[in-house]
Coordinates of C-alpha atoms in Angstrom, one line a residue:
X50 CA 0.0 0.0 0.0
X51 CA 1.5 3.4 -0.9
X52 CA 1.5 6.5 1.2
X53 CA -1.1 8.3 -1.0
X54 CA -4.3 8.6 1.0
X55 CA -6.0 11.6 -0.6
X56 CA -6.5 14.7 1.5
X57 CA -5.0 13.3 4.7
X58 CA -1.4 12.8 3.4
X59 CA 0.4 14.3 0.5
X60 CA 2.8 11.5 -0.6
X61 CA 5.1 11.1 -3.6
X62 CA 5.7 7.7 -5.2
X63 CA 9.1 6.1 -4.2
X64 CA 11.8 7.2 -6.5
X65 CA 15.0 5.4 -7.3
X66 CA 16.3 5.9 -3.7
X67 CA 13.0 4.5 -2.2
X68 CA 12.1 7.9 -0.7
X69 CA 8.5 8.4 0.6
X70 CA 7.3 11.8 1.8
X71 CA 4.4 12.3 4.2
X72 CA 2.6 15.4 5.3
X73 CA 0.4 14.2 8.1
X74 CA -2.5 16.2 9.3
X75 CA -3.3 16.3 13.0
X76 CA -4.9 13.2 14.5
X77 CA -3.5 10.9 11.9
X78 CA -1.0 8.0 12.1
X79 CA 1.6 6.7 9.7
X80 CA 1.8 2.9 10.0
X81 CA 4.3 0.5 8.4
X82 CA 5.8 -2.9 8.9
X83 CA 9.5 -3.8 8.2
X84 CA 9.9 -7.1 6.3
X85 CA 13.6 -7.4 5.4
X86 CA 15.7 -4.4 4.7
X87 CA 15.9 -1.7 7.4
X88 CA 13.7 1.4 7.1
X89 CA 14.8 4.9 8.1
X90 CA 12.5 7.6 9.2
X91 CA 13.3 11.3 9.6
X92 CA 10.9 14.0 10.8
X93 CA 11.3 17.2 8.9
X94 CA 9.0 19.5 10.8
X95 CA 6.1 19.5 13.3
X96 CA 5.6 17.1 16.2
X97 CA 5.1 13.3 16.1
X98 CA 5.6 10.4 18.5
X99 CA 6.0 6.7 18.5
X100 CA 4.0 4.9 21.2
X101 CA 4.3 8.0 23.4
X102 CA 8.0 8.8 22.7
X103 CA 8.5 12.1 20.8
X104 CA 10.6 12.1 17.6
X105 CA 13.3 14.7 17.3
X106 CA 13.5 17.0 14.3
X107 CA 16.0 15.8 11.6
X108 CA 17.1 12.8 13.6
X109 CA 17.2 9.5 11.7
X110 CA 15.5 6.5 13.2
X111 CA 16.2 3.0 11.9
X112 CA 13.7 0.2 12.2
X113 CA 14.7 -3.4 11.6
X114 CA 13.0 -6.6 10.4
X115 CA 9.9 -7.5 12.3
X116 CA 9.2 -3.9 13.6
X117 CA 5.7 -2.7 13.4
X118 CA 5.7 1.1 13.6
X119 CA 2.9 3.7 14.2
X120 CA 3.9 7.3 14.2
X121 CA 1.1 9.5 15.5
X122 CA 0.8 13.3 15.4
X123 CA -1.6 15.4 17.5
X124 CA -0.7 18.7 15.7
X125 CA 0.6 17.6 12.2
X126 CA 4.1 16.9 10.9
X127 CA 6.2 16.2 7.9
X128 CA 8.1 12.9 7.6
X129 CA 10.5 11.3 5.2
X130 CA 10.7 7.5 5.0
X131 CA 13.6 5.7 3.2
X132 CA 13.3 2.0 2.3
X133 CA 10.8 -0.6 1.3
X134 CA 8.3 -1.4 4.1
X135 CA 6.2 -4.5 3.6
X136 CA 3.1 -2.4 4.3
X137 CA 2.8 1.4 4.7
X138 CA -0.3 3.6 5.0
X139 CA -1.8 6.6 6.8
X140 CA -4.6 5.8 9.3
X141 CA -7.3 8.5 9.7
X142 CA -8.8 6.8 12.7
X143 CA -6.7 5.8 15.7
X144 CA -7.4 5.1 19.4
X145 CA -4.7 7.6 20.4
X146 CA -7.2 10.2 21.6
X147 CA -8.8 7.6 23.9
X148 CA -5.3 6.6 25.2
X149 CA -4.3 10.2 25.9
X150 CA -7.6 10.8 27.7
X151 CA -7.0 7.6 29.7
X152 CA -3.5 8.8 30.6
X153 CA -4.8 12.2 31.7
X154 CA -7.3 10.4 34.0
X155 CA -4.5 8.4 35.5
X156 CA -2.4 11.5 36.1
X157 CA -5.4 13.0 37.9
X158 CA -5.4 10.0 40.2
X159 CA -1.6 10.4 40.8
X160 CA -2.1 14.1 41.7
X161 CA -4.9 13.0 44.1
X162 CA -2.7 10.3 45.6
X163 CA 0.1 12.7 46.2
X164 CA -2.2 15.2 47.9
X165 CA -3.6 12.5 50.2
X166 CA -0.2 10.6 50.6
X167 CA -1.7 7.4 49.2
X168 CA -0.6 5.0 46.5
X169 CA -1.1 6.0 42.9
X170 CA -3.2 4.0 40.3
X171 CA -2.4 0.4 39.9
X172 CA -3.4 -0.5 36.3
X173 CA -3.6 -3.9 34.7
X174 CA -3.8 -4.3 30.9
X175 CA -5.3 -7.6 29.6
X176 CA -6.8 -9.1 26.5
X177 CA -6.3 -11.9 24.0
X178 CA -3.1 -12.3 22.0
X179 CA -2.2 -9.7 19.4
X180 CA -4.4 -6.8 20.5
X181 CA -1.6 -4.4 21.5
X182 CA -1.3 -4.9 25.3
X183 CA 2.4 -4.3 25.4
X184 CA 2.0 -1.2 23.1
X185 CA -0.6 0.3 25.4
X186 CA 1.6 -0.3 28.4
X187 CA 4.4 1.5 26.6
X188 CA 2.2 4.4 25.7
X189 CA 0.9 4.9 29.3
X190 CA 4.4 4.5 30.8
X191 CA 5.8 7.1 28.3
X192 CA 3.1 9.6 29.1
X193 CA 3.5 9.1 32.8
X194 CA 7.3 9.7 32.6
X195 CA 6.7 12.8 30.4
X196 CA 4.5 14.1 33.2
X197 CA 7.4 13.8 35.7
X198 CA 6.4 10.4 37.2
X199 CA 8.4 7.3 37.9
X200 CA 5.9 4.4 37.5
X201 CA 6.7 0.7 37.9
X202 CA 6.3 -1.5 34.9
X203 CA 5.3 -5.1 35.8
X204 CA 5.5 -7.7 33.1
X205 CA 3.7 -11.0 33.7
X206 CA 3.9 -12.3 30.2
X207 CA 6.2 -15.3 30.3
X208 CA 6.4 -15.7 26.6
X209 CA 7.6 -12.2 26.0
X210 CA 10.1 -11.4 28.7
X211 CA 10.0 -7.6 28.3
X212 CA 11.8 -6.9 31.6
X213 CA 14.3 -9.7 31.4
X214 CA 14.1 -13.0 29.4
X215 CA 11.2 -15.3 28.4
X216 CA 10.3 -17.7 31.2
X217 CA 10.5 -15.0 33.9
X218 CA 8.4 -12.2 35.3
X219 CA 9.6 -8.9 36.7
X220 CA 9.2 -5.3 37.5
X221 CA 11.3 -2.1 36.9
X222 CA 11.0 1.6 37.8
X223 CA 10.7 3.6 34.5
X224 CA 12.5 6.9 34.7
X225 CA 12.9 7.8 31.0
X226 CA 10.8 7.5 27.9
X227 CA 11.5 4.4 25.8
X228 CA 14.0 4.7 22.9
X229 CA 12.2 5.2 19.6
X230 CA 14.2 2.4 18.1
X231 CA 14.2 0.1 21.2
X232 CA 12.6 -0.1 24.5
X233 CA 12.8 1.2 28.1
X234 CA 16.1 1.5 29.9
X235 CA 16.0 -1.4 32.4
X236 CA 17.9 -0.2 35.4
X237 CA 18.0 -2.6 38.4
X238 CA 14.9 -4.6 37.6
X239 CA 13.6 -7.2 40.0
X240 CA 13.1 -10.6 38.3
X241 CA 11.6 -13.9 39.4
X242 CA 12.3 -17.3 37.7
X243 CA 9.5 -19.5 36.4
X244 CA 11.3 -21.5 33.7
X245 CA 8.5 -22.0 31.2
X246 CA 6.8 -20.0 28.5
X247 CA 3.2 -20.5 29.7
X248 CA 1.8 -20.4 33.2
X249 CA -0.2 -23.7 32.7
X250 CA 2.9 -25.8 33.3
X251 CA 3.1 -25.0 37.0
X252 CA 0.2 -22.8 38.2
X253 CA 1.2 -23.1 41.8
X254 CA 4.7 -21.7 41.2
X255 CA 3.3 -18.9 39.0
X256 CA 1.0 -17.7 41.7
X257 CA 3.8 -17.9 44.3
X258 CA 6.2 -15.8 42.3
X259 CA 3.5 -13.3 41.4
X260 CA 2.9 -12.8 45.1
X261 CA 6.6 -12.5 45.8
X262 CA 7.0 -9.8 43.1
X263 CA 3.9 -7.9 44.4
X264 CA 5.4 -7.9 47.9
X265 CA 8.8 -6.6 46.6
X266 CA 7.0 -3.8 44.7
X267 CA 5.0 -2.9 47.8
X268 CA 8.3 -2.6 49.7
X269 CA 9.7 -0.3 47.0
X270 CA 6.7 1.9 47.3
X271 CA 7.1 2.2 51.1
X272 CA 10.6 3.6 50.7
X273 CA 10.1 5.8 47.6
X274 CA 7.2 8.2 47.6
X275 CA 7.7 9.2 43.9
X276 CA 7.2 5.6 42.9
X277 CA 4.3 5.2 45.4
X278 CA 2.4 8.1 43.9
X279 CA 3.2 7.1 40.3
X280 CA 1.6 3.7 40.6
X281 CA 2.2 0.6 38.4
X282 CA 1.3 -0.6 34.9
X283 CA 1.0 -4.4 34.6
X284 CA 1.2 -6.3 31.3
X285 CA -0.3 -9.7 31.1
X286 CA -0.3 -12.7 28.7
X287 CA -2.8 -13.3 25.9
X288 CA -4.2 -16.5 27.6
X289 CA -7.6 -15.3 28.9
X290 CA -9.4 -18.6 29.4
X291 CA -9.1 -21.4 31.9
X292 CA -6.2 -20.9 34.2
X293 CA -5.2 -17.9 32.1
X294 CA -8.3 -16.2 33.3
X295 CA -7.8 -17.3 36.9
X296 CA -4.2 -16.0 36.8
X297 CA -5.7 -12.6 35.8
X298 CA -7.9 -12.6 38.9
X299 CA -4.9 -13.6 41.0
X300 CA -2.8 -10.8 39.6
X301 CA -5.6 -8.3 40.3
X302 CA -5.5 -9.4 43.9
X303 CA -1.8 -9.6 44.4
X304 CA -1.1 -6.1 42.9
X305 CA -4.1 -4.4 44.4
X306 CA -5.3 -3.4 40.9
X307 CA -7.8 -0.6 40.9
X308 CA -8.1 -0.1 37.1
X309 CA -8.4 -3.0 34.6
X310 CA -8.1 -2.2 30.9
X311 CA -9.6 -4.9 28.7
X312 CA -8.5 -4.5 25.1
X313 CA -10.9 -5.6 22.3
X314 CA -12.8 -8.5 23.8
X315 CA -16.3 -8.0 25.1
X316 CA -16.5 -11.5 26.6
X317 CA -13.5 -10.9 28.8
X318 CA -14.8 -7.5 29.8
X319 CA -18.1 -9.0 30.7
X320 CA -16.5 -11.8 32.8
X321 CA -14.2 -9.5 34.7
X322 CA -17.0 -7.0 35.3
X323 CA -19.1 -9.8 36.7
X324 CA -16.4 -11.3 39.0
X325 CA -15.2 -7.9 40.2
X326 CA -18.6 -6.2 40.7
X327 CA -18.3 -6.6 44.5
X328 CA -14.9 -5.0 44.5
X329 CA -15.8 -1.3 44.6
X330 CA -12.1 -0.3 44.4
X331 CA -11.6 -1.9 40.9
X332 CA -12.9 -0.4 37.7
X333 CA -13.1 -2.4 34.5
X334 CA -12.7 -0.3 31.3
X335 CA -13.3 -1.6 27.8
X336 CA -10.4 -0.3 25.6
X337 CA -10.2 -0.1 21.8
X338 CA -7.3 -1.6 20.0
X339 CA -5.3 0.1 17.3
X340 CA -6.2 -0.8 13.7
X341 CA -2.5 -1.3 13.1
X342 CA -2.3 -4.4 15.3
X343 CA -1.6 -7.6 13.3
X344 CA -1.6 -11.3 14.3
X345 CA 1.8 -12.9 14.8
X346 CA 2.6 -16.4 13.7
X347 CA 4.0 -19.1 16.0
X348 CA 7.3 -18.8 14.1
X349 CA 7.5 -15.1 14.6
X350 CA 6.9 -15.5 18.3
X351 CA 9.7 -18.1 18.5
X352 CA 12.0 -15.7 16.6
X353 CA 11.1 -12.9 18.9
X354 CA 11.9 -15.0 22.0
X355 CA 15.3 -15.9 20.5
X356 CA 16.0 -12.2 19.7
X357 CA 15.0 -11.2 23.2
X358 CA 17.4 -13.6 24.8
X359 CA 20.1 -12.7 22.3
X360 CA 19.7 -9.0 23.2
X361 CA 20.0 -9.9 26.9
X362 CA 23.5 -11.2 26.2
X363 CA 24.7 -9.3 23.2
X364 CA 22.6 -6.0 23.2
X365 CA 21.7 -4.5 19.9
X366 CA 23.2 -2.5 17.1
X367 CA 23.1 0.8 18.9
X368 CA 24.1 -0.6 22.3
X369 CA 26.2 -3.7 21.9
X370 CA 27.1 -5.9 24.8
X371 CA 30.0 -8.3 25.1
X372 CA 29.2 -11.4 27.2
X373 CA 31.8 -13.8 28.7
X374 CA 32.2 -17.5 28.1
X375 CA 34.0 -19.6 30.8
X376 CA 34.1 -23.1 32.2
X377 CA 32.6 -24.2 35.5
X378 CA 33.7 -27.5 37.1
X379 CA 30.9 -30.0 37.9
X380 CA 31.8 -29.7 41.6
X381 CA 30.8 -26.0 41.6
X382 CA 27.8 -26.5 39.3
X383 CA 24.6 -27.0 41.5
X384 CA 21.5 -27.0 39.3
X385 CA 17.9 -27.5 40.5
X386 CA 14.6 -27.9 38.7
X387 CA 11.5 -26.6 40.4
X388 CA 8.6 -29.1 40.4
X389 CA 8.0 -32.6 39.2
X390 CA 4.9 -34.4 37.9
X391 CA 2.5 -35.5 40.7
X392 CA 1.7 -39.2 41.0
X393 CA -1.8 -40.1 39.8
X394 CA -4.2 -41.1 42.5
X395 CA -4.5 -44.6 40.9
X396 CA -0.9 -45.3 41.9
X397 CA -1.6 -44.6 45.6
X398 CA -3.3 -46.6 48.3
X399 CA -7.1 -46.1 48.6
X400 CA -7.9 -42.9 50.5
X401 CA -4.4 -41.3 50.1
X402 CA -3.9 -38.2 48.1
X403 CA -0.8 -37.4 46.0
X404 CA 1.7 -35.0 47.5
X405 CA 2.0 -31.7 45.7
X406 CA 5.4 -31.7 44.1
X407 CA 4.9 -28.5 42.1
X408 CA 7.3 -26.4 44.3
X409 CA 9.9 -29.1 45.2
X410 CA 13.5 -28.5 44.3
X411 CA 15.0 -31.4 42.4
X412 CA 18.8 -31.6 41.9
X413 CA 19.9 -32.1 38.3
X414 CA 23.3 -33.8 37.5
X415 CA 25.3 -32.1 34.8
X416 CA 24.7 -33.8 31.5
X417 CA 24.6 -33.1 27.8
X418 CA 20.8 -32.5 28.1
X419 CA 21.6 -29.1 29.8
X420 CA 23.2 -27.8 26.6
X421 CA 21.5 -24.6 25.2
X422 CA 19.2 -24.2 28.2
X423 CA 19.0 -21.0 30.2
X424 CA 19.8 -21.2 34.0
X425 CA 18.7 -18.5 36.5
X426 CA 21.1 -17.5 39.2
X427 CA 19.0 -17.3 42.3
X428 CA 19.8 -14.7 45.1
X429 CA 19.3 -17.6 47.5
X430 CA 22.2 -19.8 48.5
X431 CA 22.7 -23.5 49.1
X432 CA 24.4 -23.0 52.4
X433 CA 21.6 -24.5 54.4
X434 CA 18.4 -26.4 53.6
X435 CA 16.4 -23.4 54.8
X436 CA 18.3 -21.0 52.5
X437 CA 17.9 -23.4 49.6
X438 CA 14.2 -23.6 50.1
X439 CA 14.0 -19.8 49.6
X440 CA 15.2 -20.2 46.0
X441 CA 11.7 -20.8 44.8
X442 CA 10.4 -17.3 45.7
X443 CA 13.7 -15.4 45.6
X444 CA 14.5 -13.0 42.9
X445 CA 17.5 -13.7 40.6
X446 CA 20.8 -12.1 39.9
X447 CA 20.5 -12.9 36.2
X448 CA 20.8 -15.7 33.7
X449 CA 23.4 -17.7 32.0
X450 CA 23.2 -20.0 29.0
X451 CA 24.8 -23.5 28.8
X452 CA 26.7 -23.6 25.6
X453 CA 28.5 -26.9 26.2
X454 CA 28.9 -29.8 28.6
X455 CA 32.2 -31.7 28.5
X456 CA 31.7 -35.0 30.3
X457 CA 35.3 -36.0 29.9
X458 CA 36.8 -32.8 31.4
X459 CA 33.9 -32.6 33.9
X460 CA 33.2 -28.9 33.1
X461 CA 30.2 -26.9 31.9
X462 CA 30.7 -23.9 29.5
X463 CA 28.4 -21.0 30.1
X464 CA 27.6 -17.7 28.4
X465 CA 27.3 -15.0 31.0
X466 CA 26.8 -11.2 31.1
X467 CA 29.3 -11.0 33.9
X468 CA 32.9 -12.4 34.1
X469 CA 33.8 -15.5 36.1
X470 CA 33.2 -16.8 38.7
X471 CA 29.5 -17.4 39.4
X472 CA 28.3 -16.1 42.8
X473 CA 29.6 -18.3 45.6
X474 CA 27.3 -21.0 46.8
X475 CA 24.8 -19.9 44.1
X476 CA 21.7 -21.9 43.3
X477 CA 21.2 -22.4 39.5
X478 CA 17.6 -22.9 38.5
X479 CA 16.8 -24.9 35.3
X480 CA 14.7 -23.4 32.6
X481 CA 12.9 -25.1 29.7
X482 CA 13.7 -22.0 27.6
X483 CA 16.5 -22.7 25.2
X484 CA 19.0 -20.4 23.4
X485 CA 21.5 -21.5 20.7
X486 CA 24.5 -19.2 20.7
X487 CA 25.5 -18.6 17.1
X488 CA 27.7 -15.6 17.7

């Protein structure tokens, strides 16, 4: 689709250098998707923003394969786009006015909280897959920061890993708007290990670490008033049926949510309105999705997870990182897996119930099967049985990836963001999430 949309945008056809010019009127949005070659955008005049982050005049922004971009203007702007996007068009109708009004309402609650020395708004964004939950969180966080606030972003989406890596949940204080070409600056996040890409594998563990994360955030609020008044924005997964729905109710309870934003699904909105009707402190708001949101394939999701893990170790083009690779002797390599399958009742004597093994720590001997798996480094230690038991609900220092297991030399080779050695007496927690290091 070309950039020519009649009276809304004056666009020229791409010339030999693949240049597209756009003159956007107020309240319109330029949307495009990058398929292969990078696309460069430069704002010539006016004011525009990408998901709440303002673009600077004459600065070039480069978008890579897989990026889905929506540049909105409240007042009008002129843009130049260089490259061949897979899709490009100007949208005359967007939900951005709704989003800014929503942000203004949340800011009003923050002002009220500051005046009364209370906690600011706790917002949870939910909805099925591919409706723009992460994008709405980014917009609301950016607007809050631009208003001088420092909200906490909580990510409960195990498959995405926006705060750390897939298979974990976490929270981080947001102090600056997100980079136009990237994401937020993640300074000192608090992260909890789960080890799977969906909460259905171990619901008991998922509920436990949600509760632990909520308690840690509450402690942060008690010692930092600016964070307390700014509130939190919680992102959730796209699983909204069965236990997915139950986990939403658990999250609302754990994080004392007072505003639930339901994107684009009336059934979910109706169910939450019904189940929360007796909770006078929680409002459920039906929220429109952007017309630019598109469905993602399973292959794209897998590629996105790999890219997220790769960026954890190696950074990106603008901010490269240089991880370390070193060997760890088997004698210093203590790995545990959380949970094991419960015995079926048919295998037990009549009248006995199976023991819940979902939060048991099971030691894993080093073997070739560990190769390419992520391991979380727990803040708990293995000094005592009591300390070891805390690993389940303790936050983590970070993650390493097993790149090789040498059974003859009795060493494991790991890829790590930090140089050797691993923290003394550290507890390593096994993750089903895999990463193949091709660097």
